[in-house]
Amino acid sequence: MSKTIIISNRLPLQIKLEENEINVSPSVGGLATGMKSVHEEGESLWIGWSGLAEEDLNEETKPKVLAEIQKNHCATVPLTENDVDHFYYGFSNKTLWPLFHYFLEYTSFENENWESYKRVNQKFADVVLENAEDGDTIWVHDYQLLLLPQYIKQKKPDTSIGFFLHIPFPSYEVFRTFPWREEVLEGMLGADLIGFHTYDYERHFLSCARRLLHLDTNFNEISYNDRIIKIDSFPMGIDFDKFYNAAREHSKNSETEKSDIQKKLDDHLYASNEAQMILSIDRLDYTKGIPNRIKSFEYFLEKYPEYQQKVRLIMLAVPSRSNVPQYQLLKRETDELVGRINGKFSTVSWTPIWYFYRSLPFDNLIDLYTSCDVAMITPVRDGMNLVAKEYVATRVNQDGVLVLSEMAGAAKEMNEALLINPNNFEDVAKTLKMALEMPKDEQKARISVMQERLKRYTVEKWAQEFFTALNSTKDVINTLVSKKLNTKLTNNILEKYSSAKKRLVFLDYDGTLVGFKNNPLDASPDEELYNLLDSLNAQPNTDVIIISGRDKETFTKWYGDKPYTMITEHGVWLKDKEKDWVALENVKRDWMPKLRPILETFVDRTPGTFIEEKNFSLAWHFRKVDPELATLRSVELKTVLNSLIANHHLSVLEGNKVIEIKSGNVNKGRAASRMLMKDNYDFVFAIGDDWTDEYMFRDLPESAITVKVGLQKTSAKYFVQNTLEVRNLLKKFTETPILSVASK
Ligand code: ADP
Ligand code: G6P
């Protein structure tokens, strides 16, 4: 039976050694707590790190650890102390974590750590490959394993791989500072589906892929090598019932069943009618905005002194990554702030902040969630934040108020929370007051809407949606595989070519015979191309036509002394072998002076674009421009042009990073059909890379062999990846013995 393989750096269980005895506890953090419920359902294996370095284990403890891991349907990746230092603390938590959370000042770029990151990602790949069987679905998680999808794909290209990032993906302006940006993007693109918590992270990723790898994106799909990768957002949910039911059970606890923590919380709550508690729970991480939160609580107590002695901040900070200096500094800063504020405001019977620095068992977490009137979740940057969702899920009486930072991914879905900018103390203090004073019916209205959503979009549903999307990428893969010109299909075409009596071959130029260049003048033919075209042209009973959007002057310069048949300007001019150029279409130029100024305004407003004036057309090229600006401006230009051309017998064509206005209904399809009439061709072949070639693919007869270069949407029958493959294919034409030679 096929299984799901979940891979994350940390396993859902954390193992510690105490005098050769192993101590197992659940891992904290959104990834582990969320995925745990997915792992518990169905056939799945979770691969990750146990939390112990290999050097910590001995002959006695190692088998115990492995047995525990196996018992939990997990497999471990052995990390040495050196790996833990450089891969985990180093690259993952001193480079990627701060960079992706916009803490550039905390980000270090150390080559040694990068080397270790690659090595450890490879170690993970080795364990995955040992365990993966055909038909398994692989789901890689988070920033520690950005290279893993690629490493797996290289070895097992037919496996379906999903990747999910649990933290933000930063904007291009931040990501571009990263020295290994291309490698990391390529690593992630090994997956067939890449998921993020929010649409913002998704669009940042797409923008980086476009700008840094120059990849073509079509809505949320990226064409990369011979694959199409889907990018989507899936906001992670929680196991709603688990939290809701636990909270309901808690409410039934008798006095003796209550935990010590619960009793202490009750002491405060029952001390007076006006006593209220504000909750703050996070891993002790600088992204969580803990110092800001404490300072804004201080500001609140100063601004609204009537709340002193009544309101208490219950702060749970779970120890995390304490080997990283920034976390140690944060610990010190937090201790000092709590100490100072408690010193400043405390009375005999009241301390404003209760601060726990430890990990608590699940039941105590529920004590905290259910006892606090307000949850104050104010990260400065957070991929999602599940604590916010868990707090809402435990409010069985539908009371309580969530104050949530706009900078948390969760804020996108939790509009009924009181959303704040955590850097605005004034606003935080005001909102806190509003939360503490919110009437019960308003609390209920807000909490109930959020609960409904959390109940619907649970973590199971989230995983299900991810898997459904991943499965649908398999259909895309299958369609593509069937269209890709593999050896069998190529041989088939060659057979037809060889046995045909009369052959007609259409070749687009830019992006097909030569690579796409930033400057069109740089795309002149090379020696190899001349040789290839010479041989093709010499094939008996074969008409080869270069069909291009270029002007005839450029082709005359490059091929003037060659006996090639060429069609330029999308079908305006024909040069039939040694003969002179003749116009195929009756076209006009009188419209050009009127429209040129419009294109010029677009050039002025869009640096990097330029106008190419051909004999009968004007082209606006935008290949050197930022891809997003280019999309925006080209939509704008098309709208302007379409409103102007209606009465002028003009048409607007969109090519590869070019918009062209031409006279009449000229296009490559019309030109190709005209050439087809000239003889009785029994082998028709057309190859091209852009939109203008689609006219040809569509207008040629059904029996024609049409080939698209690249993976864009096409009506061609087959595709090849790049110009190298085009040349290889054409070379095979020239090497194929011609079986049947028709009499002229
Ligand atoms: P992050 O993933 O950055 O740590 P999240 O808020 O998304 O932040 O996830 C934190 C997860 O860790 C939550 O599911 C929460 O229940 C869990 N958690 C937080 N504190 C503790 C704790 N003391 N003991 C056990 N689990 C905890
Ligand atoms: C966040 C990350 C997880 C990570 C967790 C705990 O939730 O997204 O990948 O596991 O924090 O951090 P740690 O470094 O202890 O694994």
PDB file of N, CA and C and ligand atoms in Angstrom, residues 9-10 28-32 88 93 97 142-144 166-167 283 320-321, ligand 2:
ATOM      1  N   ASN A   9      12.496  18.832   9.770  1.00  0.00           N
ATOM      2  CA  ASN A   9      13.719  18.741  10.552  1.00  0.00           C
ATOM      3  C   ASN A   9      13.438  18.082  11.894  1.00  0.00           C
ATOM      4  N   ARG A  10      12.389  18.574  12.572  1.00  0.00           N
ATOM      5  CA  ARG A  10      12.103  18.044  13.902  1.00  0.00           C
ATOM      6  C   ARG A  10      10.987  17.008  13.839  1.00  0.00           C
ATOM      7  N   VAL A  28       7.400  21.156  20.508  1.00  0.00           N
ATOM      8  CA  VAL A  28       6.544  22.352  20.406  1.00  0.00           C
ATOM      9  C   VAL A  28       6.785  22.998  19.047  1.00  0.00           C
ATOM     10  N   GLY A  29       5.985  23.994  18.738  1.00  0.00           N
ATOM     11  CA  GLY A  29       6.098  24.652  17.434  1.00  0.00           C
ATOM     12  C   GLY A  29       4.944  24.224  16.562  1.00  0.00           C
ATOM     13  N   GLY A  30       4.503  25.154  15.731  1.00  0.00           N
ATOM     14  CA  GLY A  30       3.320  24.954  14.901  1.00  0.00           C
ATOM     15  C   GLY A  30       3.414  23.752  13.984  1.00  0.00           C
ATOM     16  N   LEU A  31       4.592  23.539  13.392  1.00  0.00           N
ATOM     17  CA  LEU A  31       4.727  22.440  12.426  1.00  0.00           C
ATOM     18  C   LEU A  31       4.430  21.103  13.092  1.00  0.00           C
ATOM     19  N   ALA A  32       5.162  20.843  14.203  1.00  0.00           N
ATOM     20  CA  ALA A  32       5.036  19.538  14.859  1.00  0.00           C
ATOM     21  C   ALA A  32       3.636  19.332  15.425  1.00  0.00           C
ATOM     22  N   TYR A  88      21.714  23.278  11.839  1.00  0.00           N
ATOM     23  CA  TYR A  88      20.519  23.657  12.609  1.00  0.00           C
ATOM     24  C   TYR A  88      20.661  25.057  13.228  1.00  0.00           C
ATOM     25  N   ASN A  93      18.938  28.595  11.567  1.00  0.00           N
ATOM     26  CA  ASN A  93      18.436  29.559  12.552  1.00  0.00           C
ATOM     27  C   ASN A  93      19.245  30.846  12.700  1.00  0.00           C
ATOM     28  N   TRP A  97      16.051  31.669   9.149  1.00  0.00           N
ATOM     29  CA  TRP A  97      14.961  32.137  10.039  1.00  0.00           C
ATOM     30  C   TRP A  97      14.937  33.672  10.123  1.00  0.00           C
ATOM     31  N   ASP A 142       9.134  22.902   5.611  1.00  0.00           N
ATOM     32  CA  ASP A 142       9.805  24.029   6.245  1.00  0.00           C
ATOM     33  C   ASP A 142      11.217  24.371   5.801  1.00  0.00           C
ATOM     34  N   TYR A 143      11.658  25.482   6.379  1.00  0.00           N
ATOM     35  CA  TYR A 143      12.844  26.185   5.884  1.00  0.00           C
ATOM     36  C   TYR A 143      14.149  25.431   6.101  1.00  0.00           C
ATOM     37  N   GLN A 144      14.148  24.448   6.984  1.00  0.00           N
ATOM     38  CA  GLN A 144      15.395  23.701   7.192  1.00  0.00           C
ATOM     39  C   GLN A 144      15.686  22.786   6.002  1.00  0.00           C
ATOM     40  N   HIS A 166       6.415  26.777   6.481  1.00  0.00           N
ATOM     41  CA  HIS A 166       5.613  27.188   7.641  1.00  0.00           C
ATOM     42  C   HIS A 166       5.930  28.598   8.118  1.00  0.00           C
ATOM     43  N   ILE A 167       6.888  29.226   7.482  1.00  0.00           N
ATOM     44  CA  ILE A 167       7.257  30.587   7.899  1.00  0.00           C
ATOM     45  C   ILE A 167       6.999  31.527   6.720  1.00  0.00           C
ATOM     46  N   ARG A 283       6.961  30.479  21.770  1.00  0.00           N
ATOM     47  CA  ARG A 283       8.361  30.092  21.975  1.00  0.00           C
ATOM     48  C   ARG A 283       9.110  31.385  22.206  1.00  0.00           C
ATOM     49  N   SER A 320      13.657  28.040  23.479  1.00  0.00           N
ATOM     50  CA  SER A 320      13.852  27.651  22.075  1.00  0.00           C
ATOM     51  C   SER A 320      15.231  28.088  21.610  1.00  0.00           C
ATOM     52  N   ARG A 321      15.920  27.228  20.857  1.00  0.00           N
ATOM     53  CA  ARG A 321      17.174  27.548  20.157  1.00  0.00           C
ATOM     54  C   ARG A 321      18.156  28.345  21.006  1.00  0.00           C
TER      55      ARG A 321
HETATM   56  C1  G6P B   2       8.581  26.932  13.969  1.00  0.00           C
HETATM   57  C2  G6P B   2       9.180  26.329  12.717  1.00  0.00           C
HETATM   58  C3  G6P B   2       9.347  24.831  12.854  1.00  0.00           C
HETATM   59  C4  G6P B   2      10.120  24.513  14.104  1.00  0.00           C
HETATM   60  C5  G6P B   2       9.475  25.176  15.314  1.00  0.00           C
HETATM   61  C6  G6P B   2      10.244  24.938  16.594  1.00  0.00           C
HETATM   62  O1  G6P B   2       7.309  26.461  14.098  1.00  0.00           O
HETATM   63  O2  G6P B   2       8.362  26.660  11.611  1.00  0.00           O
HETATM   64  O3  G6P B   2      10.010  24.281  11.742  1.00  0.00           O
HETATM   65  O4  G6P B   2      10.217  23.124  14.308  1.00  0.00           O
HETATM   66  O5  G6P B   2       9.354  26.562  15.086  1.00  0.00           O
HETATM   67  O6  G6P B   2      11.585  25.292  16.439  1.00  0.00           O
HETATM   68  P1  G6P B   2      12.781  24.264  16.627  1.00  0.00           P
HETATM   69  O7  G6P B   2      13.983  24.994  16.169  1.00  0.00           O
HETATM   70  O8  G6P B   2      12.785  23.950  18.075  1.00  0.00           O
HETATM   71  O9  G6P B   2      12.494  23.040  15.809  1.00  0.00           O
END
